XYZ file of C-alpha atoms in Angstrom:
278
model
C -45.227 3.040 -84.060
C -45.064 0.079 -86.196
C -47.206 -2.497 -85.696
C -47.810 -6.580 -87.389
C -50.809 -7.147 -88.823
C -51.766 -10.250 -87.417
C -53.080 -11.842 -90.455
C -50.707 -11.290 -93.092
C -47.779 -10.982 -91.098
C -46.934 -7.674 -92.367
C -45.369 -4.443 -90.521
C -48.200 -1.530 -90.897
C -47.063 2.134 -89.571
C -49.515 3.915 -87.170
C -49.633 7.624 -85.875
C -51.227 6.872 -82.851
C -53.008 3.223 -82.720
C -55.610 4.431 -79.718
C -56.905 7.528 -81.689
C -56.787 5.372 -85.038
C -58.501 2.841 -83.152
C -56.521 -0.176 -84.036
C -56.720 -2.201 -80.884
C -53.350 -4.637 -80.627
C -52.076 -7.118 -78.928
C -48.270 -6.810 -77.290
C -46.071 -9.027 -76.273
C -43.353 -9.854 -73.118
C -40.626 -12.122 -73.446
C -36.704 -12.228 -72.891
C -34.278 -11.692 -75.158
C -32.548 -14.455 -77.100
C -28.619 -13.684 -78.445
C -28.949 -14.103 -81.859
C -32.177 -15.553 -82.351
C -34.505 -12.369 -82.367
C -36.610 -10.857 -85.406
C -35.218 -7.877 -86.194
C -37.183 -5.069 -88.493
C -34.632 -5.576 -91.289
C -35.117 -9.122 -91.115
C -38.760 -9.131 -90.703
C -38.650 -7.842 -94.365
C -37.952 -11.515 -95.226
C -39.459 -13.783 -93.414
C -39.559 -16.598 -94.992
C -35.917 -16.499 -94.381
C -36.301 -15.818 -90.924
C -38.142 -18.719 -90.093
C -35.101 -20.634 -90.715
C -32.288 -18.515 -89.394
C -34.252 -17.137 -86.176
C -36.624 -19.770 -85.716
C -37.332 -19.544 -82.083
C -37.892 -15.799 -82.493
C -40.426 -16.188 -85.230
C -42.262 -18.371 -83.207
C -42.871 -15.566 -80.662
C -43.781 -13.563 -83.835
C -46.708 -16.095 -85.262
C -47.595 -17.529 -81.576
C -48.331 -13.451 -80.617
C -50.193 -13.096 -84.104
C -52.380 -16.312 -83.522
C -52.819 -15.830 -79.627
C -54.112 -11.664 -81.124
C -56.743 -13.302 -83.691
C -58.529 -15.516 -80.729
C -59.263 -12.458 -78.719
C -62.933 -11.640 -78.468
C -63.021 -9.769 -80.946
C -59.892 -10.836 -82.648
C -57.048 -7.958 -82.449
C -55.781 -7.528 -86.399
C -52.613 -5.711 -84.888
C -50.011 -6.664 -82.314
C -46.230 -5.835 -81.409
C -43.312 -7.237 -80.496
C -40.370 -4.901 -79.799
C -37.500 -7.199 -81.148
C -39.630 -6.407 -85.205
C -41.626 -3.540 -84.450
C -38.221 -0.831 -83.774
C -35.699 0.078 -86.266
C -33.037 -0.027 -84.225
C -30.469 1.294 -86.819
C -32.506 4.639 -86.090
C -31.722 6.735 -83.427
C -34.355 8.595 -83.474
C -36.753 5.948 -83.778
C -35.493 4.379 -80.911
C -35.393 6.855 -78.562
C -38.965 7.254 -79.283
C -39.958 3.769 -78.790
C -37.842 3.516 -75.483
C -39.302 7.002 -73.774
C -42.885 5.629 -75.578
C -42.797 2.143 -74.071
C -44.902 2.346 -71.026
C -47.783 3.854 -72.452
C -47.370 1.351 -75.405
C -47.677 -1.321 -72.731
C -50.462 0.468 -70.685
C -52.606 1.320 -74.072
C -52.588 -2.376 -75.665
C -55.649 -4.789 -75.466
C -53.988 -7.558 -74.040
C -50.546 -8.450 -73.135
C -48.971 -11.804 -73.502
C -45.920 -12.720 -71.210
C -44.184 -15.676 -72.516
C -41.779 -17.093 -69.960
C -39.399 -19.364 -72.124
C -38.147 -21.360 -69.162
C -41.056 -22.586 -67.291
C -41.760 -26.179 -68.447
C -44.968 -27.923 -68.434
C -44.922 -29.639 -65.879
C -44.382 -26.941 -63.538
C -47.000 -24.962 -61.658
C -48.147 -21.091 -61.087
C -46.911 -21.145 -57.324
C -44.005 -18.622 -56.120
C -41.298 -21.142 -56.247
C -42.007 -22.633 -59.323
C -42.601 -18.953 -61.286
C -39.857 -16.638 -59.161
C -36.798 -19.109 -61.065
C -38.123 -18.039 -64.582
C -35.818 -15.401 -66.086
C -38.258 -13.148 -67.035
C -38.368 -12.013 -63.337
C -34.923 -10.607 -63.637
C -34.642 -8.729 -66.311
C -35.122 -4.668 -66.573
C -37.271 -4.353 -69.160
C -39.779 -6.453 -67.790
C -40.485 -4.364 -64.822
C -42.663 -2.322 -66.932
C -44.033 -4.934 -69.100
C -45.788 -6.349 -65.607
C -46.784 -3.452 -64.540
C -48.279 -1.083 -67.292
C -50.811 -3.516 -69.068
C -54.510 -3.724 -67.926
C -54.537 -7.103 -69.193
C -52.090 -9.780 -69.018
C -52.049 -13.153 -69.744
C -48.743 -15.613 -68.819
C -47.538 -18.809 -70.941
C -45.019 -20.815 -70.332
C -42.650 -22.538 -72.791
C -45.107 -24.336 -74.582
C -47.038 -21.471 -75.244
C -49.754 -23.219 -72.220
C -51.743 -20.732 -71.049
C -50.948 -20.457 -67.075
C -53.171 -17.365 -65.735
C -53.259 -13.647 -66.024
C -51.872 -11.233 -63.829
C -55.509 -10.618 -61.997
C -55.247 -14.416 -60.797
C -51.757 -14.769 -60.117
C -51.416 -11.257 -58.157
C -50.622 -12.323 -55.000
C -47.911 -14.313 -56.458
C -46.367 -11.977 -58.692
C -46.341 -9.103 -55.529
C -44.847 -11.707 -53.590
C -42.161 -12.679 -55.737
C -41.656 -9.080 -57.360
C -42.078 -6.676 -54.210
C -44.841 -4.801 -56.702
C -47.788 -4.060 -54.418
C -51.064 -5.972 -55.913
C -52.920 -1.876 -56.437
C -50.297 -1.072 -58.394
C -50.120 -4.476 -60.743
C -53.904 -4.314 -61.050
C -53.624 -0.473 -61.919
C -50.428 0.796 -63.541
C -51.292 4.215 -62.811
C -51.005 3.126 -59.002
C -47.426 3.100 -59.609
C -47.267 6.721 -59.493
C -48.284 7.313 -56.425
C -45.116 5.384 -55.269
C -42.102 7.063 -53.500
C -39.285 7.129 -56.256
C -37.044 4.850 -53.337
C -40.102 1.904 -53.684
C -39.998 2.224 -56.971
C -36.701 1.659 -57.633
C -36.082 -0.939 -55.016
C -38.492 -3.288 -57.410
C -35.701 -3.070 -59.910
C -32.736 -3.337 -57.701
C -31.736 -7.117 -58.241
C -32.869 -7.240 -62.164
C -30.212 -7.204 -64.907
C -29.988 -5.893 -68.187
C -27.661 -6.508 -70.931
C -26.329 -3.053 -71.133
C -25.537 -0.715 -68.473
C -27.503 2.144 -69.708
C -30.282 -0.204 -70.234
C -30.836 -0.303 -65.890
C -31.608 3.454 -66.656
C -33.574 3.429 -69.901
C -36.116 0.967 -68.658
C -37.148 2.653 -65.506
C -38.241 6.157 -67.404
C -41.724 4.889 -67.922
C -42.554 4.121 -64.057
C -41.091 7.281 -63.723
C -42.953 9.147 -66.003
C -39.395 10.639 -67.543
C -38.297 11.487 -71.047
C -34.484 11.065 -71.516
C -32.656 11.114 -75.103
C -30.879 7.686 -75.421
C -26.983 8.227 -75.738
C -25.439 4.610 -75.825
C -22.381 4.406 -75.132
C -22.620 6.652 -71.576
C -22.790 3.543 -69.852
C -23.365 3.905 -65.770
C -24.135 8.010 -66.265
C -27.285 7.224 -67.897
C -28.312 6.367 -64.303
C -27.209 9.602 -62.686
C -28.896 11.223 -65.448
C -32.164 9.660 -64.689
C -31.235 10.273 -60.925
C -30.705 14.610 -61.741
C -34.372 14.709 -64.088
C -35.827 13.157 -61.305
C -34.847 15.368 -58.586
C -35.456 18.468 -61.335
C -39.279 17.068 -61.672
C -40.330 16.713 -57.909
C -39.657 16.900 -54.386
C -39.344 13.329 -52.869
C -36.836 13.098 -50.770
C -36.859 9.507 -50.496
C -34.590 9.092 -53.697
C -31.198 9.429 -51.379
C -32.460 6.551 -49.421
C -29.907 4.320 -51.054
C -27.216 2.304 -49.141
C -23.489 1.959 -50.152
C -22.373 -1.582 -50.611
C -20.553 -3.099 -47.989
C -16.803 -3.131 -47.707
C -16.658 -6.390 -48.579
C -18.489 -6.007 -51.834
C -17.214 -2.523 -52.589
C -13.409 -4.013 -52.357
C -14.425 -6.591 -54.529
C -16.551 -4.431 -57.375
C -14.838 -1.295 -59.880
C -16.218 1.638 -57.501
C -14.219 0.695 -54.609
C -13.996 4.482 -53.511
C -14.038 5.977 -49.998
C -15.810 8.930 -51.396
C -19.460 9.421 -53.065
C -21.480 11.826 -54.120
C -25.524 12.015 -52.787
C -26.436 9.687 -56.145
C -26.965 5.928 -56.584
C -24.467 4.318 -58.393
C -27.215 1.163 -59.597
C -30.185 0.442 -58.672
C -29.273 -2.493 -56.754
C -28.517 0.352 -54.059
C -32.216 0.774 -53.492
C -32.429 -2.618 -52.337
């Protein structure tokens, strides 16, 4: 994995960070068209700071949140720098690697771009902010064993021990399995996959790939698959074990199915989306 050191700014390539024992901090955020860090860019970023300037400033917020830290973390990651992306292999192993990335780091930092200042920690002030609908995110709340939220002044607002109650409330997660990401295996696959039935991603294979690490599944990526990428997931996890409770999925109604692209009488004993689950 590669990770920034968190004084220099540069990328550093790792092994294994827990058996090197290189402690690191990892951020959570939401994507931004065309204003991410990529690795190819990160090469230059001096440049970057002009061309991508609000994703730099997750980069060197992350960096100098890392170096407070008691003791101060020399490493962290953010996954918009830290995967070459023009590698296949590379990313498949980041994707299928993510949730023990997550679980493994010192701290986590959730930055939640859209929650002003002004605005509180309570349900209906935190369930509006975007981060609580994406896919990838899922797994970024519920692997680390530390988390600490900001809001879009990089203020810190609490960390996922405090705000537990909230963040079960607004997320469906219960609060044993957000204070103990193992907890989540012990979940029926149907739970499970009702926490991600109303979150988007920006591909359609995407609604699959980020679910393999609650899952504990290894898939090779093939973009481009689109919606089989979920009935993919859907076969490796009936291969792996014997709950039952993943056909507990509901069609949509006529309504909605009339008004959708899988407006079929007929199905087979697979989910179509997540949102099925719900």
């Amino acid at each position: 994995m590669w990770l920034i050191e968190t004084r220099t700014l540069r990328l550093k390539f790792v092994t294994d960070a827990r058996q090197e024992d290189r402690p690191y901090a990892i951020l959570s955020h939401t994507w931004v068209d065309g204003e991410e860090v990529t690795f190819h860019e990160f090469q230059d970023l001096e440049r970057a700071k002009v061309t991508r300037p609000s994703g730099y400033a997750k980069i060197a917020k992350t960096c100098e949140f890392a170096l407070k830290e008691e003791p101060p973390l020399e490493y962290c990651w953010v996954d918009t720098c830290c995967i070459d992306k023009t590698s296949s292999a590379e990313l498949t192993e980041a994707i299928n690697s993510m949730f023990r990335w997550y679980k493994e780091s010192a701290v986590c930092y959730a930055f939640l771009s859209d929650l002003e200042h002004w605005q509180g920690t309570k349900q209906e002030d935190l369930e509006k902010c975007r981060w609580f609908t994406r896919g990838w995110t899922l797994q970024e709340l519920i692997a680390p064993r530390v988390m600490a939220f900001f809001d879009k002044q990089w203020r810190f607002r609490g960390t996922k021990r405090k705000l537990g109650t909230v963040l079960s409330n607004i997320t469906g997660i219960p609060t044993r399995v957000l204070s103990d990401g193992e907890e989540v295996f012990g979940e029926c696959i149907a739970k499970r996959m009702s926490w991600a039935a109303r979150r988007q991603t920006t591909r359609a294979e995407d609604k699959a790939y980020c679910l393999l690490g609650i899952f504990g599944v290894y898939m090779p990526m093939i973009y481009g698959e689109g919606s089989q990428a979920f009935m993919r997931l859907q076969e490796e996890l009936i291969k792996g074990n014997h709950d039952r409770s993943i056909f507990a999925w509901r069609t949509p109604t006529v309504s909605q199915a009339a008004s959708s692209d899988d407006a079929s009488q007929y199905r087979g004993i697979l989910a179509h989306d997540p949102a099925e689950f719900a």
